[in-house]
Coordinates of C-alpha atoms in Angstrom, one line a residue:
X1 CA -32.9 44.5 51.1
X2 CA -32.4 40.9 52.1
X3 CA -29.4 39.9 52.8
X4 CA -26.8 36.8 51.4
X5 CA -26.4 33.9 52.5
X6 CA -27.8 30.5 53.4
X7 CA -31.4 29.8 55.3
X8 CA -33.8 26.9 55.4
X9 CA -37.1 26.4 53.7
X10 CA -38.7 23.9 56.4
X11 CA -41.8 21.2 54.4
X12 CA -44.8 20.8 56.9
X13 CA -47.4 17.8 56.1
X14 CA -49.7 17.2 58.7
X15 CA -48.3 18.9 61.5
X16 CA -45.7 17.7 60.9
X17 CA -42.4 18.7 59.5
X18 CA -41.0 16.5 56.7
X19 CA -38.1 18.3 55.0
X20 CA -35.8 20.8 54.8
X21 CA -34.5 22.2 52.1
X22 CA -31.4 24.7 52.2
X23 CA -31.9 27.6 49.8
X24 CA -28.9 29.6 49.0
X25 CA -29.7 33.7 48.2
X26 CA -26.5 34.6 46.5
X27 CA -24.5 38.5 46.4
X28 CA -25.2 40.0 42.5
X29 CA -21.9 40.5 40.3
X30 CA -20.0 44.0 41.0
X31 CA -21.6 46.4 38.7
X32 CA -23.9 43.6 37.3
X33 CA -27.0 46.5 36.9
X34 CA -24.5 48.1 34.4
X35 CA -24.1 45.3 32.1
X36 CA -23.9 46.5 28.6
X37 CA -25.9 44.0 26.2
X38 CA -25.3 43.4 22.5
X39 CA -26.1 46.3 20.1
X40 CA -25.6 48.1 16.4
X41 CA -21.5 47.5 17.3
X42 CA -22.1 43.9 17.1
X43 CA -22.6 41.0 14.9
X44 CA -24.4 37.6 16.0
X45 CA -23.5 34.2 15.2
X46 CA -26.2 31.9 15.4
X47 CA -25.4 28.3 16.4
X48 CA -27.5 25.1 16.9
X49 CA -25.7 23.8 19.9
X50 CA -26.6 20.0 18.8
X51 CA -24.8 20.5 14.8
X52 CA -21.9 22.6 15.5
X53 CA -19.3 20.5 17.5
X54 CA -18.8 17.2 19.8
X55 CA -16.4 18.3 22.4
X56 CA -17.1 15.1 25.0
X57 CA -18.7 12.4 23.4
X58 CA -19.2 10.5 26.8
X59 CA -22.1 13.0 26.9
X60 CA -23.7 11.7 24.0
X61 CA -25.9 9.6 25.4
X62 CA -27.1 10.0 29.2
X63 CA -28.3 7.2 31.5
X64 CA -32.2 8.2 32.1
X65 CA -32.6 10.5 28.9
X66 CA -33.9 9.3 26.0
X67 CA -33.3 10.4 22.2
X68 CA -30.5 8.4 21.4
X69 CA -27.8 9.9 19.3
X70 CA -28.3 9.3 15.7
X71 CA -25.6 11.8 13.1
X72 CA -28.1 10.0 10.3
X73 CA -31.3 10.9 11.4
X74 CA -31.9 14.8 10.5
X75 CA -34.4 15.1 13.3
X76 CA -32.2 13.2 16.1
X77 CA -29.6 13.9 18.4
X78 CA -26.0 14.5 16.7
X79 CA -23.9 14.8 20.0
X80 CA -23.0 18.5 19.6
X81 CA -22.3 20.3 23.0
X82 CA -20.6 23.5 24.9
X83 CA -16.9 21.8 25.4
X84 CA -17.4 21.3 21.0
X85 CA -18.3 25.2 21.3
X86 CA -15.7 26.5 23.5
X87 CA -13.2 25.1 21.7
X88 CA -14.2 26.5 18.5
X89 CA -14.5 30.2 20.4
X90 CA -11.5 31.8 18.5
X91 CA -13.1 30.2 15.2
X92 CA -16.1 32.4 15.5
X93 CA -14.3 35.5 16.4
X94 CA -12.0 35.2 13.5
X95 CA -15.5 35.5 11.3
X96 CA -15.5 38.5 12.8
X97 CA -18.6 37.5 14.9
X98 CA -19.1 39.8 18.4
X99 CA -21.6 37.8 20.0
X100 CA -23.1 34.2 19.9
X101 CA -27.0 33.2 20.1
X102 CA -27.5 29.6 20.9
X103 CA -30.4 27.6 20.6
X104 CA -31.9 26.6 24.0
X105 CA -29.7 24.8 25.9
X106 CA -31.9 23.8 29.1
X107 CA -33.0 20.2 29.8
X108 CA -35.4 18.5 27.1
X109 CA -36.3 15.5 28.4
X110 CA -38.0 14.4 25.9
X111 CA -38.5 11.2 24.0
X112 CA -37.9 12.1 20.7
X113 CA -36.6 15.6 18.3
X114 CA -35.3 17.1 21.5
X115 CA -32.3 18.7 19.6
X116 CA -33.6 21.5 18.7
X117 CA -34.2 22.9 22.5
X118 CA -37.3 24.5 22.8
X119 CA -39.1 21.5 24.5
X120 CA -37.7 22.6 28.4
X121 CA -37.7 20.1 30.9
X122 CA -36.2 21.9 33.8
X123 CA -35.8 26.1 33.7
X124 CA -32.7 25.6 36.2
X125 CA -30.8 22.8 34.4
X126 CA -28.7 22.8 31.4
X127 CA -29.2 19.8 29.4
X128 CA -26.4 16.8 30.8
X129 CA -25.7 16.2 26.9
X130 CA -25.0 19.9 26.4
X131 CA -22.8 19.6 29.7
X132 CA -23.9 20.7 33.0
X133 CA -24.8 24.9 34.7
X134 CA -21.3 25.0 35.6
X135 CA -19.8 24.2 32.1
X136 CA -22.3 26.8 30.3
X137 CA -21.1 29.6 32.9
X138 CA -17.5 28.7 31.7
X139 CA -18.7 28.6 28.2
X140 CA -19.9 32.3 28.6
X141 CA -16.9 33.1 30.7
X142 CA -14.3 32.3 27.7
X143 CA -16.7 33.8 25.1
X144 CA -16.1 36.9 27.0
X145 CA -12.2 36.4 27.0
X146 CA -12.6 36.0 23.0
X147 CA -14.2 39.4 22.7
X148 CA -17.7 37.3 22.5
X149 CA -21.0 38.2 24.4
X150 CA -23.3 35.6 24.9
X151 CA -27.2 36.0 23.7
X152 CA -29.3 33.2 25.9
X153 CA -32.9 31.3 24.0
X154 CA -35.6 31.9 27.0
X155 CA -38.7 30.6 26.0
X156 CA -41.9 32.1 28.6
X157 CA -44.6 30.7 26.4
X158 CA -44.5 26.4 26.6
X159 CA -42.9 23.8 28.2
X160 CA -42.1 19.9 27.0
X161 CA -44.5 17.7 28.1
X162 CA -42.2 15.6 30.6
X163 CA -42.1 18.7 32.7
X164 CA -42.9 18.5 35.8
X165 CA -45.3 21.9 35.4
X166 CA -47.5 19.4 33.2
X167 CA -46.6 16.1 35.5
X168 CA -47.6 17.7 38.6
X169 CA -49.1 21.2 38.2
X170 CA -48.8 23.4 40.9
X171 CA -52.1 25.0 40.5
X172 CA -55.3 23.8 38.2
X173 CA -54.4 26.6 36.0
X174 CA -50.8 26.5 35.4
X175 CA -51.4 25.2 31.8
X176 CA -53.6 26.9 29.1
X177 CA -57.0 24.7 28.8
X178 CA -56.3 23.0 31.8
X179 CA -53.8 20.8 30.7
X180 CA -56.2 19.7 27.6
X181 CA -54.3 20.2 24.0
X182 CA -56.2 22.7 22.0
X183 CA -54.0 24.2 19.3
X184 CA -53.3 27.3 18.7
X185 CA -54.9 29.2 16.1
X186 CA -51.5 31.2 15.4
X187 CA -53.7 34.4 14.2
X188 CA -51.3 36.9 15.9
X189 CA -52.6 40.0 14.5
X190 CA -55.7 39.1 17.4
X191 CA -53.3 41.0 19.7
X192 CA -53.9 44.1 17.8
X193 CA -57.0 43.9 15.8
X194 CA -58.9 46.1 17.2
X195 CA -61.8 43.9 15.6
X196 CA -60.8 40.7 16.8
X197 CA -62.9 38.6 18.7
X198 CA -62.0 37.1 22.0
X199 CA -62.4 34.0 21.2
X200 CA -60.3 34.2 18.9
X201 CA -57.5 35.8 21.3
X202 CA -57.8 33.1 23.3
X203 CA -57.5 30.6 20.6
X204 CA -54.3 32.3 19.6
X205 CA -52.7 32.9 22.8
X206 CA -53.4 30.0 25.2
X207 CA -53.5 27.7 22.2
X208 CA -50.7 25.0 22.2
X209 CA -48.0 24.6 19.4
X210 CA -48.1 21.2 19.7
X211 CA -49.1 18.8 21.7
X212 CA -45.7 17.9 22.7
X213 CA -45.3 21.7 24.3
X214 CA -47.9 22.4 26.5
X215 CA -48.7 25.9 26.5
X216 CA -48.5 28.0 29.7
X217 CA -50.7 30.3 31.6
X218 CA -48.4 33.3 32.7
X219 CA -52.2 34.8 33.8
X220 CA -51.1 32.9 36.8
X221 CA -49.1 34.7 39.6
X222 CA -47.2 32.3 40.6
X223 CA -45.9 31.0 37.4
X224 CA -45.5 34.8 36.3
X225 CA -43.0 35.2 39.7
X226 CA -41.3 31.9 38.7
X227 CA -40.3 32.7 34.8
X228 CA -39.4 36.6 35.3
X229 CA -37.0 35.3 38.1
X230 CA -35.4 32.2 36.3
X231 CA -35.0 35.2 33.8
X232 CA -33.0 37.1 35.9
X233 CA -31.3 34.6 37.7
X234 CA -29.3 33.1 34.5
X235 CA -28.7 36.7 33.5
X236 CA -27.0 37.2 36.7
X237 CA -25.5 33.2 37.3
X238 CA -24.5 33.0 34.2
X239 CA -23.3 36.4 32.9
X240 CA -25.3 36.9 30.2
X241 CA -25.2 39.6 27.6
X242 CA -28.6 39.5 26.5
X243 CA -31.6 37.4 25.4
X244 CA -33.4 36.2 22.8
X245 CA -37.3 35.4 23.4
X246 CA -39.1 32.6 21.1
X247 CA -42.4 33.4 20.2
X248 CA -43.1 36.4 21.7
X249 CA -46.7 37.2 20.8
X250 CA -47.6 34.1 22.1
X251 CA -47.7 34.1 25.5
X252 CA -50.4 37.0 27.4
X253 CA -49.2 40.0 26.2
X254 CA -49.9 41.9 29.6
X255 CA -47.4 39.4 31.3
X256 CA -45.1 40.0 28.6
X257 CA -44.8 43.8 29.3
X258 CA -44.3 42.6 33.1
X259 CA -41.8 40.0 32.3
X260 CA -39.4 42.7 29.9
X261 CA -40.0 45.3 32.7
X262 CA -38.8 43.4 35.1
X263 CA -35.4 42.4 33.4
X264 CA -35.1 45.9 32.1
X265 CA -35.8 47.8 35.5
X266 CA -32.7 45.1 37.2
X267 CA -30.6 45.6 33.8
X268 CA -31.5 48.9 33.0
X269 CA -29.0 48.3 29.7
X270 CA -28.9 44.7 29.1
X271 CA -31.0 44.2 25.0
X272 CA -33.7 41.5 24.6
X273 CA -35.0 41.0 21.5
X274 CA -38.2 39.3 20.5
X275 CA -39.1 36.7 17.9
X276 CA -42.2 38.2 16.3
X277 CA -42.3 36.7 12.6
X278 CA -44.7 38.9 10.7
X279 CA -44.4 40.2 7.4
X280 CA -45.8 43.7 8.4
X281 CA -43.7 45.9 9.7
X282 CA -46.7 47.4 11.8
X283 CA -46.9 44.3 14.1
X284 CA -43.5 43.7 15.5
X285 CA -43.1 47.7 16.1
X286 CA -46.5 47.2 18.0
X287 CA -44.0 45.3 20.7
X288 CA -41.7 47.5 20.5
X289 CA -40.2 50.0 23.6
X290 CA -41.5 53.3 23.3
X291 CA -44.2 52.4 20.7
X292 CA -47.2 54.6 21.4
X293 CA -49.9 51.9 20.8
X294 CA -53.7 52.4 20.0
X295 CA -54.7 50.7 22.7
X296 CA -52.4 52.1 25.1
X297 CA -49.8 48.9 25.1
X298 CA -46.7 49.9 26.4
X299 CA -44.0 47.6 25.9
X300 CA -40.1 47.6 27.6
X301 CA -39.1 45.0 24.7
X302 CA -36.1 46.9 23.4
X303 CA -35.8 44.9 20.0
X304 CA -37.4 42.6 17.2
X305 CA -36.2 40.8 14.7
X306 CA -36.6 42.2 11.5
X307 CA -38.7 39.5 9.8
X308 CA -40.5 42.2 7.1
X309 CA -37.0 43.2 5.8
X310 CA -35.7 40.0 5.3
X311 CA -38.5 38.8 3.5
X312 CA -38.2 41.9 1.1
X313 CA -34.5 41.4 0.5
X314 CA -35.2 37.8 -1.3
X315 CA -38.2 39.2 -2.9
X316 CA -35.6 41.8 -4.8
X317 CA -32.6 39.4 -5.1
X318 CA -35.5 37.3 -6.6
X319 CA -37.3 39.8 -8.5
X320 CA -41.0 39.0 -6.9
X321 CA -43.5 41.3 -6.5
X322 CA -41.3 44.4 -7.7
X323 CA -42.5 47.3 -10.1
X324 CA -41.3 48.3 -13.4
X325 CA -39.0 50.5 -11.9
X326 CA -36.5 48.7 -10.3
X327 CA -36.2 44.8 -8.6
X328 CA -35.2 46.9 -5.3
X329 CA -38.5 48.4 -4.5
X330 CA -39.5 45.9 -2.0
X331 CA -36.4 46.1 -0.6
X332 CA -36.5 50.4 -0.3
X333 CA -40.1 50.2 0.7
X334 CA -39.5 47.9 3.3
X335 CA -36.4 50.4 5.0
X336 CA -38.6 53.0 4.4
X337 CA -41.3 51.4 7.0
X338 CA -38.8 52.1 9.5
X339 CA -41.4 55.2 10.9
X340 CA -42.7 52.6 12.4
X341 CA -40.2 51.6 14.7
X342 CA -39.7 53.5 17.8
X343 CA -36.1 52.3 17.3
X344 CA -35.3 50.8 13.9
X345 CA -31.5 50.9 15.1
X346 CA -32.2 48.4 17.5
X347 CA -33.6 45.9 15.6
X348 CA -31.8 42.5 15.3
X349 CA -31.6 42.0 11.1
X350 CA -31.0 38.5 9.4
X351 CA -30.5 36.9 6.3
X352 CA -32.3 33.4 7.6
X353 CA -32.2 31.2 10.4
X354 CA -32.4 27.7 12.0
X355 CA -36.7 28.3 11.4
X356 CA -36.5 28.7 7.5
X357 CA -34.2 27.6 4.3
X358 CA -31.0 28.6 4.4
X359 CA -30.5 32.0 2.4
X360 CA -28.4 30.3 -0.4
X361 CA -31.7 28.0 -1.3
X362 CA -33.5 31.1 -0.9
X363 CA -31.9 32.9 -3.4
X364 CA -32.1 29.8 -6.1
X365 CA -28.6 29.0 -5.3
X366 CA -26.7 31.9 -6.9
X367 CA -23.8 33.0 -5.0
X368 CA -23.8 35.9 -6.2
X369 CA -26.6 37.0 -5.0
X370 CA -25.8 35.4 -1.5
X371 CA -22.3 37.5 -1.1
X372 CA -25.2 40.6 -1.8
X373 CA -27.2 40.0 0.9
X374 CA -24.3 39.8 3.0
X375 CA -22.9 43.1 2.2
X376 CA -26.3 44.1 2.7
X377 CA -26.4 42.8 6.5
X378 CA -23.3 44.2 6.8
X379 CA -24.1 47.4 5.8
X380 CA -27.6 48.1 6.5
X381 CA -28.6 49.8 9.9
X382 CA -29.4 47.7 12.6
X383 CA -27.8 44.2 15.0
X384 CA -26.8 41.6 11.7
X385 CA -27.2 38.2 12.7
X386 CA -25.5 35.0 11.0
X387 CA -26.5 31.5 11.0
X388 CA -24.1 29.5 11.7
X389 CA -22.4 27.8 7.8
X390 CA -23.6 30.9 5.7
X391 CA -20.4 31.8 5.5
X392 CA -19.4 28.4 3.6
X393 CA -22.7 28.7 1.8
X394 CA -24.6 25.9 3.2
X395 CA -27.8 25.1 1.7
X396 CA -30.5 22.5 1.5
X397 CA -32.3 22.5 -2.3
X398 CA -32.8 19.2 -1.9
X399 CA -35.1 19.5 1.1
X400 CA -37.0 23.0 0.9
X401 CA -38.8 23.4 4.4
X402 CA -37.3 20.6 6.2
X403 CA -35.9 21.9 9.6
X404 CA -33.6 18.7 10.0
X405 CA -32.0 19.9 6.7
X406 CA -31.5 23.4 7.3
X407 CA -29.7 22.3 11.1
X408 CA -26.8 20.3 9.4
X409 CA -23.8 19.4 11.3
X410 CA -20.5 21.8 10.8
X411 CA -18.4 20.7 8.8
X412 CA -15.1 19.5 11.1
X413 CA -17.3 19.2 14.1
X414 CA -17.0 15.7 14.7
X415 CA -14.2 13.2 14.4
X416 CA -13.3 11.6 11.1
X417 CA -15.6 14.0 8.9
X418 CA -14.2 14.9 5.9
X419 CA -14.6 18.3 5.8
X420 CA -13.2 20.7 8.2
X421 CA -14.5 24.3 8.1
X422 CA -12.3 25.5 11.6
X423 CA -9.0 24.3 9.6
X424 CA -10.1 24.7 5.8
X425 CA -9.1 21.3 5.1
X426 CA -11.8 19.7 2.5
X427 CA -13.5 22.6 1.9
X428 CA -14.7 23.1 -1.7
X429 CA -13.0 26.4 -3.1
X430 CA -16.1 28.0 -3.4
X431 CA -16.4 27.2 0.5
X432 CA -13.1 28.9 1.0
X433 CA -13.4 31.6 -1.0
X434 CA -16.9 32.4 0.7
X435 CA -15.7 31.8 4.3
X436 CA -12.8 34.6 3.6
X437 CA -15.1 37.3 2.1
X438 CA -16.9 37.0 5.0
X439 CA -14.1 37.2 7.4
X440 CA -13.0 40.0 5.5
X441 CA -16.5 41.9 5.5
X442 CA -17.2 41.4 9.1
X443 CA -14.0 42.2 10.2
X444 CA -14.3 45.5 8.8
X445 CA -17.6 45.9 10.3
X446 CA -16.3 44.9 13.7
X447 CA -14.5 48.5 13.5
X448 CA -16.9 50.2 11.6
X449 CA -18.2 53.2 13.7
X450 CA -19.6 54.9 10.5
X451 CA -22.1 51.1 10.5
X452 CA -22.5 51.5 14.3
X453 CA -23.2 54.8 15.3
X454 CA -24.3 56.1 11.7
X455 CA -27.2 57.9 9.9
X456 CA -28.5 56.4 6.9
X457 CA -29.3 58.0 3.5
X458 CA -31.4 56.0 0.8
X459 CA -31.9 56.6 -2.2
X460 CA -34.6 55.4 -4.6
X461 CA -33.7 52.7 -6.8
X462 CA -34.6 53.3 -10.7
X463 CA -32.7 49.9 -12.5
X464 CA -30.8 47.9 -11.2
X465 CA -28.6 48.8 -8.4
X466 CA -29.8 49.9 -4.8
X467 CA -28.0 52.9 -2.9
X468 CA -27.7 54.1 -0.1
X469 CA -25.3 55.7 2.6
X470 CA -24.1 56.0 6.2
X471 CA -22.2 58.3 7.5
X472 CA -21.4 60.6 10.6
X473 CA -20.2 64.1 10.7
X474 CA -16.6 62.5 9.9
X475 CA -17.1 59.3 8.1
X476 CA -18.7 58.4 5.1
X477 CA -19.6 55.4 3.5
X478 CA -21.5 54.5 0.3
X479 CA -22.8 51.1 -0.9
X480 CA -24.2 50.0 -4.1
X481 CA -25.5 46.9 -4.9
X482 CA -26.1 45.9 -9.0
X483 CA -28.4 43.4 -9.5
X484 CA -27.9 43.7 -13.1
X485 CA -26.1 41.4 -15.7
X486 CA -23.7 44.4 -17.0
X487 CA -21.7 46.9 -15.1
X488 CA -24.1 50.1 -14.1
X489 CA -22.0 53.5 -14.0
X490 CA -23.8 55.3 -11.0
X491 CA -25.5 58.6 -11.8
X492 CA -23.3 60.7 -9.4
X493 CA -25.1 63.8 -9.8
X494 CA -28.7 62.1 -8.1
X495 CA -26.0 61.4 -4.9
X496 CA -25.1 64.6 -5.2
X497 CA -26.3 65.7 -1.3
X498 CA -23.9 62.9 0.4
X499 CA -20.7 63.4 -2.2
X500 CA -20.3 67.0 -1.9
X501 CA -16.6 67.7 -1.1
X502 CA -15.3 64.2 -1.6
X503 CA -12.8 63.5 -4.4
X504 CA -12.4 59.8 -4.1
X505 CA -13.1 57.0 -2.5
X506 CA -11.2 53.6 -1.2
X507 CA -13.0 50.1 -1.7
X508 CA -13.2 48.7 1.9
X509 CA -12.4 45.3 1.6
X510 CA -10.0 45.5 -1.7
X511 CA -8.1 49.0 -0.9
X512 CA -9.1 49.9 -4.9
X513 CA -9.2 54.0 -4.8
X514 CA -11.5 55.6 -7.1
X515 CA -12.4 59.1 -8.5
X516 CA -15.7 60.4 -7.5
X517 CA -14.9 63.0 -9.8
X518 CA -14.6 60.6 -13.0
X519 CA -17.7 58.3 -11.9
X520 CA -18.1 55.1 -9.9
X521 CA -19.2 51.8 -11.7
X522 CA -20.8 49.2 -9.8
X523 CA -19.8 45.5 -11.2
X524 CA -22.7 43.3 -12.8
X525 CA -24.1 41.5 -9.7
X526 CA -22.1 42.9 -7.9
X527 CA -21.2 45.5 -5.0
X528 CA -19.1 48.7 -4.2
X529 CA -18.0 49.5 -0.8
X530 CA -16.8 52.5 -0.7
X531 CA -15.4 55.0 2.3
X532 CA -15.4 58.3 0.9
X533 CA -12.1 61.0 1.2

């Protein structure tokens, strides 16, 4: 109930007063509680604000900030920044891309690798060679003008080292082992286990990353008020759409619940969606909204990302770990975890990210198998996300688990290089070609109610190709995908519960029509896209 407006907060030392500081308590947006966040109708583009473009190079380098800019060093500063991005707005929607996650984009003061953002410095301040609060609140307000919501990196867990939490702590317990770097044991199944000891909970949780990023105790009530409020006060500043939360099981899991419940109860339907990379589908539904937990857990995360069933779709393209039945078992066992999930629908599904190789090098190269994974995301239930290049098939064989090499620069970002993705000119015709089926793919998506708001049928996979469905009571919409080296003619009488009463169907991105009647074929390593008439 208080009111807006201006009032002073007065410093005392000794009896007497010092300072004052004038603290500004600002009206909320109209209708800002009923801000709709990203969901199933959307598609994210995910950028590394440092490698995507240089809109100000005066920015470059800041007086007082170290980390020089270096293009050549993979793990140095490349000059990338928010005026680079906003220009390159209508780009991004022209992928058919609906929303945008950046990589942090708050101060890292740090002396060295502070590119990649998750070393903060200040929780108020957007980093000067990213531009400045008022330039990012622009940036999101011309997103939304191109039809793009804006996804904000918030990291509750750890700081950079510079910051003034670890400089000059508040309290003697504002950092996890009182300011002493212990690593962390990253065991986070200790969350769950209903075996675990607590020992090793506490190695897991209050255990650093590095020493560089002290870890933070949210047990503390102060700096549990402090981070759920810088939460909601970029939300509201800045306009946000929703945000995504690096390491979630990290920090205390008890101030976790209090931190999503206290964004959710101000934005009853803004999304959040939590970084929780295990390979089980049981863990991340653990954190999940909704999820009746053995231990009584209750969560208000709305969504994960879908770690498990990205790792099972390159097991199949790759043919690991599958039966004699079919390559696609991982893949269809892995969807059919989905019980799990209070809300499967919900969760945000990838192909990789700026944390792994790029999918290409995942998949040995083969573009082939690339363009099937993206029909996959395309198709498959869920919030796809994109890194940012997939589309021109960037890759990094050469350099298999090296994060510098999976962050390149984008091609055209920068002055004088010699490829330029936003304009086509340079690019390889493979490049081309790639970048167009994905326009062409998403686009479709982008109107796609029967991918949005549909059911989904599966069916198990006996050779080579994967099928499944979506559909509504008015749309339907069948996908194959052949991992085969021949053409596969479906078996249309095993379909036969979803193709009753259709006659033919129309290729989505090619306009081909085709007789159910007569049969479908499914090209070798190939797709079929089909909505049904």
């Amino acid at each position: 109930e208080a009111m807006a407006g201006r009032t002073e907060i007065t410093l005392w030392q000794d009896g007497a007063q010092v300072a004052a500081v004038p603290f500004d308590l600002r009206e909320r947006r109209p209708s800002s509680a009923q801000r709709k966040g990203f969901g199933p109708e959307d598609t994210i583009y995910l950028i590394m604000p440092d490698r995507f473009a240089n809109g100000d190079p005066k920015n470059d380098a800041v007086a007082g900030m170290g980390d020089a800019p270096n293009r050549d060093d993979p793990y140095g500063r490349h000059g990338g920044d928010l005026a680079g991005l906003q220009a390159r707005l209508p780009y991004i929607a022209s992928l058919g891309m609906t929303a945008i996650w950046l990589n942090p984009v708050l101060e890292n003061r740090m002396p060295e690798s502070s590119y990649h953002g998750y070393a903060t410095t200040d929780f108020y301040r957007v980093d000067p060679r990213y531009g400045s609060n008022e330039t990012y609140i622009e940036f999101v307000r011309e997103a939304h003008r191109n039809g793009l919501k804006v996804i904000m990196d918030m990291i509750p867990n750890h700081v950079g080292a510079e910051h003034w939490f670890v400089k000059d702590p508040p309290t003697t317990d504002w950092v996890n082992f009182g300011g002493r770097y212990v690593n962390t044991i990253h065991r986070r199944t200790t969350v769950q286990d209903r075996h675990a000891s607590e020992r090793d909970r506490r190695d897991h949780s209050d255990g650093w990353f590095v020493e560089s990023m002290p870890d933070l105790n949210q047990r503390n009530p102060l700096l549990a008020d402090y981070l759920i409020q810088n939460a909601i006060w970029w939300v509201e500043a800045a306009d946000l759409d929703g945000i995504r939360v690096d390491t979630y099981p990290y920090p205390d899991a008890a101030f976790m619940a209090e931190w999503a419940c206290a964004l959710m109860a101000v934005y009853p339907h803004l999304n959040i969606v939590g970084e929780e990379w295990a390979l089980n589908p049981a863990i991340p539904a653990y954190w999940q909204r909704g999820k009746e937990n053995h231990d009584g857990y209750r969560s208000c995360l709305p969504s994960l990302m879908d770690f498990p069933l990205q790792h099972a779709l390159v097991q199949s393209l790759r043919r690991q770990g599958f039966s004699y039945e079919s390559p696609w078992v991982p893949l269809y066992e892995a969807v059919a975890m989905d019980f799990l999930y209070p809300d499967p629908w919900n969760l945000v599904t990838l192909l990789d990210n700026h944390d792994m190789d790029r999918f290409l090098t995942q998949v040995e190269g083969e573009e082939a198998l690339l363009r099937l994974g993206l029909v996959f995301l395309a198709t498959m239930r869920g919030i796809p996300q994109l890194y940012y290049g997939t589309e021109l098939g960037m890759d990094n064989p050469e350099a298999r688990g090296s994060h510098g090499a999976v962050r390149q620069d984008y091609p055209g970002g920068w002055q004088g290089d010699a490829m330029n993705a936003f304009t086509g000119e340079g690019l390889s015709p493979e490049a081309f070609r790639l970048q167009a089926f994905v326009r062409r793919l998403f686009g479709w998506r982008r109107q796609a109610t029967v991918v949005h708001a549909g059911r989904l049928m599966h069916f198990a996979p006996l050779d080579e190709v994967y099928v499944y469905f979506r559909y509504t009571e008015t749309e339907t919409l069948l996908v194959a995908l052949n991992l085969g080296q021949n053409e596969i003619p479906l078996a249309m009488e095993r379909y036969a519960e979803r193709l009753n009463g259709y006659t033919h169907a129309v290729g989505v991105l090619d306009g081909e029509t085709v007789s159910v009647e007569d049969g479908i074929t499914v090209p070798a390593r190939g797709f079929r896209l089909l909505e049904l008439r």
